[in-house]
Tab-separated table of C-alpha atoms in Angstrom:
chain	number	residue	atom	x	y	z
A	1	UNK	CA	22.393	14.158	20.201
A	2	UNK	CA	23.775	16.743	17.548
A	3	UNK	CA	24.368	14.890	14.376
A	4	UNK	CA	27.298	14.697	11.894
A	5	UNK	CA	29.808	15.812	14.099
A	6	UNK	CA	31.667	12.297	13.403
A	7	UNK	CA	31.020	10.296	10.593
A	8	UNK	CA	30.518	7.805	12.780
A	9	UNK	CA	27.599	9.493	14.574
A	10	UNK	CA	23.892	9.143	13.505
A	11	UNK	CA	21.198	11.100	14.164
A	12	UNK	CA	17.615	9.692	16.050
A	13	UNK	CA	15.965	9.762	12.965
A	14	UNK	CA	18.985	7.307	11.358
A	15	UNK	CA	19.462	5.644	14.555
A	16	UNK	CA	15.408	4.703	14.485
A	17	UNK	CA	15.508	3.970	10.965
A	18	UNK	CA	18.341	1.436	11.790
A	19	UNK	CA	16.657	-0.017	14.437
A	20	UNK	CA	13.707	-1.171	12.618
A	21	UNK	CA	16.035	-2.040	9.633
A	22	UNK	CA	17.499	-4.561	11.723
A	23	UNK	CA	14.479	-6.616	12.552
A	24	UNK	CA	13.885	-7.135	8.263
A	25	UNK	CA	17.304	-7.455	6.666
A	26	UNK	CA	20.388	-8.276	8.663
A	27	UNK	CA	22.677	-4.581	8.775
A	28	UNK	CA	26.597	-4.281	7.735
A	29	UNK	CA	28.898	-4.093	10.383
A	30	UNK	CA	29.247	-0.799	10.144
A	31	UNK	CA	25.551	0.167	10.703
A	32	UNK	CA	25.402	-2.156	13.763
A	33	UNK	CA	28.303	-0.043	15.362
A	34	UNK	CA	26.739	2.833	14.685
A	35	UNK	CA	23.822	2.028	16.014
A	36	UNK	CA	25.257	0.332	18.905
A	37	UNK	CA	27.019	3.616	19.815
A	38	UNK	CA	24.420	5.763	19.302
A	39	UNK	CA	21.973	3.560	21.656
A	40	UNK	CA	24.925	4.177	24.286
A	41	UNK	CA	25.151	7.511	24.502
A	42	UNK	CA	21.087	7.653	23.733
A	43	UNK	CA	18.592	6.854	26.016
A	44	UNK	CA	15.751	7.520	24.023
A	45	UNK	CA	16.923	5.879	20.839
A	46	UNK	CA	17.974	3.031	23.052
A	47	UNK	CA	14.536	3.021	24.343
A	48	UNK	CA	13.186	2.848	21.007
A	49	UNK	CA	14.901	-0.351	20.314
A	50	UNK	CA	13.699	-1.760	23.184
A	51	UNK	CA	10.319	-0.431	22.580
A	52	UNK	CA	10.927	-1.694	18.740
A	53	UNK	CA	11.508	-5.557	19.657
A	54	UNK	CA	8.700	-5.878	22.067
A	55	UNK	CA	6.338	-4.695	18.891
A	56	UNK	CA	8.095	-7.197	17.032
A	57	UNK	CA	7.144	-10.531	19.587
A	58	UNK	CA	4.157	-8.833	19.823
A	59	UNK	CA	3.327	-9.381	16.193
A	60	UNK	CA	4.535	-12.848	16.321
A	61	UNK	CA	2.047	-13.408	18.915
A	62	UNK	CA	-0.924	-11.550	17.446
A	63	UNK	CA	-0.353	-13.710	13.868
A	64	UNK	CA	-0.406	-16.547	15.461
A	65	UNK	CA	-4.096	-17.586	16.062
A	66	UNK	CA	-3.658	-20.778	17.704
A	67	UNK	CA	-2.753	-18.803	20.512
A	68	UNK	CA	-5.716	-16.145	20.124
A	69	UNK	CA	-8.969	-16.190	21.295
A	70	UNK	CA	-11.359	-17.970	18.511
A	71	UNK	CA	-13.820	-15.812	16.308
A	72	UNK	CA	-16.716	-16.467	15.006
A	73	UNK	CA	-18.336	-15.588	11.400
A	74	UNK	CA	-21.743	-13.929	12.062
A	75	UNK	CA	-24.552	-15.715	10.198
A	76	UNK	CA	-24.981	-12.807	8.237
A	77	UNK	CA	-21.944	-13.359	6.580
A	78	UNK	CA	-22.407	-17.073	6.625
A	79	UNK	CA	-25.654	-16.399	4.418
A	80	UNK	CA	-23.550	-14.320	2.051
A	81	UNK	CA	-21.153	-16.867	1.407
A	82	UNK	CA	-23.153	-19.684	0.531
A	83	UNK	CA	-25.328	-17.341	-1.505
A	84	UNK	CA	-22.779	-16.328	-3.174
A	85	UNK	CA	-22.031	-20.027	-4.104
A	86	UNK	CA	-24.929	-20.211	-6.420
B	1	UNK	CA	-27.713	-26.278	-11.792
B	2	UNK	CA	-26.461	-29.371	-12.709
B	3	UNK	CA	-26.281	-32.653	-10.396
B	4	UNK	CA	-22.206	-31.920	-9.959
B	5	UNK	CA	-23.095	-28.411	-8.613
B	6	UNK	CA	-25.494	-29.201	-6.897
B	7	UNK	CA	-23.336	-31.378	-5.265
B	8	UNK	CA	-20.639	-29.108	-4.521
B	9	UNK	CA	-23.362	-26.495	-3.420
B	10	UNK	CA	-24.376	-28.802	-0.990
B	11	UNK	CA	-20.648	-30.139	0.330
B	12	UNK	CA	-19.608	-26.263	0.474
B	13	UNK	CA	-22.279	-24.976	2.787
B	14	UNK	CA	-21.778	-27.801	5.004
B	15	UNK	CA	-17.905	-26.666	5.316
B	16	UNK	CA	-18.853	-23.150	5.555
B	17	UNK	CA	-20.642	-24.211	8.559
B	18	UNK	CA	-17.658	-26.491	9.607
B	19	UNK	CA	-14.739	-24.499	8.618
B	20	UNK	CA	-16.140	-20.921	8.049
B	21	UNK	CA	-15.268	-19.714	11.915
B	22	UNK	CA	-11.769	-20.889	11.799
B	23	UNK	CA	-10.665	-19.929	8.339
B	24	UNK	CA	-12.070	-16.192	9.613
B	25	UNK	CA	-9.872	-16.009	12.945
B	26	UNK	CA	-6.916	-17.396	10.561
B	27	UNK	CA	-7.692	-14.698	7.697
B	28	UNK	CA	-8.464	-12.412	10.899
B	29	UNK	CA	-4.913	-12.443	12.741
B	30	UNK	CA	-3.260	-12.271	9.337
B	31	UNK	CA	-4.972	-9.193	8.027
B	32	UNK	CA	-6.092	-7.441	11.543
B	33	UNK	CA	-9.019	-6.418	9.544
B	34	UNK	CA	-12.983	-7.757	9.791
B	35	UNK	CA	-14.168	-7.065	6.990
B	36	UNK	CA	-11.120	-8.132	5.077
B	37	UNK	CA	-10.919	-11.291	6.708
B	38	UNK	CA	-14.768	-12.087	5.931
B	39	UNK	CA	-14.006	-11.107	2.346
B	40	UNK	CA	-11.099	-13.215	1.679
B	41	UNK	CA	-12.775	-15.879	3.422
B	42	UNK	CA	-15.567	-15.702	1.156
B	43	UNK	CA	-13.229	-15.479	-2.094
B	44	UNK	CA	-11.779	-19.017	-0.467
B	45	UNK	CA	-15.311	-20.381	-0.908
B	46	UNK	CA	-15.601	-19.019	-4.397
B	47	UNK	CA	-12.773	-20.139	-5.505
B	48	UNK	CA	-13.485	-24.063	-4.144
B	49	UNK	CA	-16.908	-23.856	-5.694
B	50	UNK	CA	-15.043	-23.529	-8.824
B	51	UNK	CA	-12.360	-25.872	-8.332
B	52	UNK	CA	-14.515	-28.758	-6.717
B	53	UNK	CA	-14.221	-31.448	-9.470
B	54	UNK	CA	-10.221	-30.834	-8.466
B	55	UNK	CA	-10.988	-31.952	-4.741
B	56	UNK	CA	-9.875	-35.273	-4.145
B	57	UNK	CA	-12.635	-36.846	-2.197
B	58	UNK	CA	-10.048	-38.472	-0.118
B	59	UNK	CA	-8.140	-35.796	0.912
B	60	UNK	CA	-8.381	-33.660	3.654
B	61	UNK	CA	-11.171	-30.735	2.974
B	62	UNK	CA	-9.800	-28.329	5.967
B	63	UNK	CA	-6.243	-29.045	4.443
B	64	UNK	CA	-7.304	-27.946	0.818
B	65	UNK	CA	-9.674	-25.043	2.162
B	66	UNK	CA	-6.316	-23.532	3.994
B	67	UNK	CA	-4.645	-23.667	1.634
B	68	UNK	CA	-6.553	-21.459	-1.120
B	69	UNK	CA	-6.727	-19.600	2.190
B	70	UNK	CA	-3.602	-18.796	2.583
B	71	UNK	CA	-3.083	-18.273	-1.383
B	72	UNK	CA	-5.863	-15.251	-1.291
B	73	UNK	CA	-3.819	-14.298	2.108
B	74	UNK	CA	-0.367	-13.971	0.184
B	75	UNK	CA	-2.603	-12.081	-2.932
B	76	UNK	CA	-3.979	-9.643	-1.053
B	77	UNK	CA	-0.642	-9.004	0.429
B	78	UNK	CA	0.777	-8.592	-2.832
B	79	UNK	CA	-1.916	-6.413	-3.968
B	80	UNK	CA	-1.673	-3.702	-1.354
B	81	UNK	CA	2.258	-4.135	-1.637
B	82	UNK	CA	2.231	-2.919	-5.096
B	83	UNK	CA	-0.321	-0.580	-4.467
B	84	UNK	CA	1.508	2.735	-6.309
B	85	UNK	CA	-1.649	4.663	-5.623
B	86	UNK	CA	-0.949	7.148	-2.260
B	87	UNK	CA	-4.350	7.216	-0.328
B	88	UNK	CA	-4.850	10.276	2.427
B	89	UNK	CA	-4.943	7.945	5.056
B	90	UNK	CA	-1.305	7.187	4.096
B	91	UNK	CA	-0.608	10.733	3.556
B	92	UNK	CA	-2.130	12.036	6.818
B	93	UNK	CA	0.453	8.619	8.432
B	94	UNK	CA	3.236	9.965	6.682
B	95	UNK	CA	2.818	13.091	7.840
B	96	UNK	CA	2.129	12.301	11.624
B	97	UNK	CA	5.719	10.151	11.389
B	98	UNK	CA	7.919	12.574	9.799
B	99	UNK	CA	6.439	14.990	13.085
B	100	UNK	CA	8.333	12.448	14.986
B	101	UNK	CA	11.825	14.233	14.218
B	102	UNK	CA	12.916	17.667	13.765
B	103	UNK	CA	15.308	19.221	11.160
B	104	UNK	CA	17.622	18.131	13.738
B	105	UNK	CA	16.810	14.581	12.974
B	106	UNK	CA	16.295	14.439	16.689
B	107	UNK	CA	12.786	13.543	18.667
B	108	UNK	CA	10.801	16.651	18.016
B	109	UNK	CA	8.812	14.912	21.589
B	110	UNK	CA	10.096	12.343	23.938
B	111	UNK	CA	8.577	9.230	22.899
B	112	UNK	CA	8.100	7.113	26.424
B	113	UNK	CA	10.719	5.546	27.826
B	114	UNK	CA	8.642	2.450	29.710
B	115	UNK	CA	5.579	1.089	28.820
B	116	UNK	CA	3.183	0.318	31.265
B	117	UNK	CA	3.759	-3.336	32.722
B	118	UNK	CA	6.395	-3.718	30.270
B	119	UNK	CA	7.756	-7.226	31.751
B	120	UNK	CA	4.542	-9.206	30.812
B	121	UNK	CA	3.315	-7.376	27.940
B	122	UNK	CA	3.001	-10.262	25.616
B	123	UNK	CA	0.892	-11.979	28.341
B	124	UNK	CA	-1.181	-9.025	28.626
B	125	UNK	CA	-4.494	-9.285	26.804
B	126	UNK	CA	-5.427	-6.070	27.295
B	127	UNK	CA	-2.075	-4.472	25.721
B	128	UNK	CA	-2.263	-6.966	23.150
B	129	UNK	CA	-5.767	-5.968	22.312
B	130	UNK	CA	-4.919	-2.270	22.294
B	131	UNK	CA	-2.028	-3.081	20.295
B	132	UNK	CA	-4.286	-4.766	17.639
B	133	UNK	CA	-6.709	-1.486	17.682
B	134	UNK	CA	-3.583	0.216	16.735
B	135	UNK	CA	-2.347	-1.971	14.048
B	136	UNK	CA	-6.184	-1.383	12.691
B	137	UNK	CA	-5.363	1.995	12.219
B	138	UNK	CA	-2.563	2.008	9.853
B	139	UNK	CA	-3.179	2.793	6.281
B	140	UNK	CA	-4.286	-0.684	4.791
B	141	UNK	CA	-0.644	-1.142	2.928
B	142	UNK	CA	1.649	-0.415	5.827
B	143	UNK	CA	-0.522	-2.651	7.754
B	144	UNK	CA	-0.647	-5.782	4.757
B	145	UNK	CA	3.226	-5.425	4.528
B	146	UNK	CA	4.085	-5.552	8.506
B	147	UNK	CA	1.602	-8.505	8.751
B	148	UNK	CA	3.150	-10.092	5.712
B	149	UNK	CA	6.677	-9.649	7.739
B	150	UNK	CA	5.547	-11.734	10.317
B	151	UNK	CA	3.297	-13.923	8.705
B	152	UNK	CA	5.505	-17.363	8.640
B	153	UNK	CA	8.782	-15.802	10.295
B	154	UNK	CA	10.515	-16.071	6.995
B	155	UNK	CA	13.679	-13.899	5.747
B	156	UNK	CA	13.280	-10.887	4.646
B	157	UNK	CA	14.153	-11.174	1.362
B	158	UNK	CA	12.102	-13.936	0.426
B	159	UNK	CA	9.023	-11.879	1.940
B	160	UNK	CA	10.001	-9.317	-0.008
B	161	UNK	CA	10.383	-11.233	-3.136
B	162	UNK	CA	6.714	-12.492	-2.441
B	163	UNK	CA	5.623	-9.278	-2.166
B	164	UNK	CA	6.793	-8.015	-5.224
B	165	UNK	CA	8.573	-5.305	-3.508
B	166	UNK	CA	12.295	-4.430	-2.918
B	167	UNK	CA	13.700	-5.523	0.399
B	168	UNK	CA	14.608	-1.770	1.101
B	169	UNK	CA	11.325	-0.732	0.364
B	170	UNK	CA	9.790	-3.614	2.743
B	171	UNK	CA	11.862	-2.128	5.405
B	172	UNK	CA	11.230	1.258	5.090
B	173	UNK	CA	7.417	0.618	4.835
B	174	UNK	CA	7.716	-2.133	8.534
B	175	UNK	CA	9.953	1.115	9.965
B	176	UNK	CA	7.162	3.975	9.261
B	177	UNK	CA	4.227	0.906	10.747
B	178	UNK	CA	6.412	0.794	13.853
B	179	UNK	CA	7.091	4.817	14.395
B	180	UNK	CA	3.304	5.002	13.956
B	181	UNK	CA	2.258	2.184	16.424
B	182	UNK	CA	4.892	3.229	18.831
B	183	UNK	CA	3.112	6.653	19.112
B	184	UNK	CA	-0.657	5.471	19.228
B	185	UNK	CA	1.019	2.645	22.154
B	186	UNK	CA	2.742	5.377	23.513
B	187	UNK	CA	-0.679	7.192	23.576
B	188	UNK	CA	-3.250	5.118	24.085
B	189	UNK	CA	-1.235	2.486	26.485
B	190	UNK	CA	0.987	4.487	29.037
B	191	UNK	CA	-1.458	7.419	30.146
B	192	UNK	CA	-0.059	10.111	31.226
B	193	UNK	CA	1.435	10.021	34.687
């Protein structure tokens, strides 16, 4: 997509930016319409946002150990730690 | 040492045996770092020593271990937040992400449209793992910051404000993280066809 030939248009870079914007702070209304018609007339930018809020779950399932295979502190390290308690 | 030490000596390396594997796949998925995770689990042990005529014996010793845990957790994410100093790891990021776009502002490549087996990704233990390899790889602030994002699914703000960091700054930083991991996914998960 050429940029800036409406003010309402927004280049990949700014459309990407948005996208990622979005998943930290919520966006005005008149980013989100922006965005939305970018993604429209996009279909890589609108595969970026896709792409964007699978990494998101995907963090939420990574930090979440309960979920996660358990791991185990080699006794190396063990050794280190109480020796360090002394 | 006196007999109080000696007594905390002995109480901590019973729960480093007890507790020590556990606190390091906590400190481990919230840091997506080894050696990171073995040092702030270690600091969490210091710190108790210290603090051990402040245990009350009839509270709950996991309970009170997490939670200097989690302290040193929020620390070191504060630390690399504020971290003013530019490494050339973060450089040589920075300069693979701005590649991303051309003075057009448009994709100087075409990123992938579809992931491979992108229905049951999350299930997937071998994307997730790959995805964890990648999140390895970011300089050690972009990575402490996206963590910190998703650490207890709070607001952004109030991550932000934990941080020490403005909220536009804690985007920007998640935003340059996710143009990075989308091209080492886009790489290293979706061979070419």
């Amino acid at each position: 997509m050429r940029p800036l030939l409406q003010p309402l248009m927004l280049s990949c870079k700014k459309a990407a930016e948005l996208t990622d914007k979005s998943s930290v702070v919520k966006l005005s209304r008149l980013e989100r319409l922006k965005l939305r018609m970018h993604n429209k007339a996009c279909a890589v930018c609108n595969a970026y946002t896709k792409h964007s809020l699978l990494m998101d779950r995907a963090f939420e399932e990574i930090v979440n150990p309960s979920k996660q295979q358990k791991l185990e502190l080699s006794g190396a390290v063990k050794k280190r730690i109480v020796d360090a308690l002394n | 040492m006196s007999n109080t030490q000696s007594s905390a000596n002995t109480t901590l390396t019973l729960w480093v045996e007890e507790y020590g594997d556990e606190m390091y796949s906590w400190a481990f998925y919230k840091t997506s770092n080894k050696e990171i995770a073995e040092d702030l689990v270690q600091d969490t042990f210091t710190s108790a020593f210290k603090a051990f005529e402040r245990f009350k014996k009839d509270s709950n010793p996991k309970t009170w271990l997490f939670t200097i845990l989690n302290n040193k957790i929020i620390d070191y994410y504060r630390s690399k937040a504020s971290q003013k100093h530019i490494t050339e790891t973060e450089l040589n990021a920075q300069s693979n992400v701005d590649g991303m776009f051309n003075d057009l502002e448009t994709w100087s490549s075409l990123p992938q449209m579809e992931w491979q087996d992108e229905e049951h990704l999350l299930d997937n233990q071998e994307f997730l793992k790959v995805f964890k390899a990648c999140i390895d790889n970011l300089p050690e602030k972009w990575r402490a910051v996206t963590i910190a994002k998703f650490f207890d699914y709070k607001k952004g703000k109030a991550i932000s404000k934990e941080l020490g960091i403005t909220s536009s700054n804690l985007w920007q930083i998640v935003h340059r993280s996710k143009l990075h991991l989308k091209k080492c996914l886009d790489t290293n998960w979706t061979p070419e066809q």
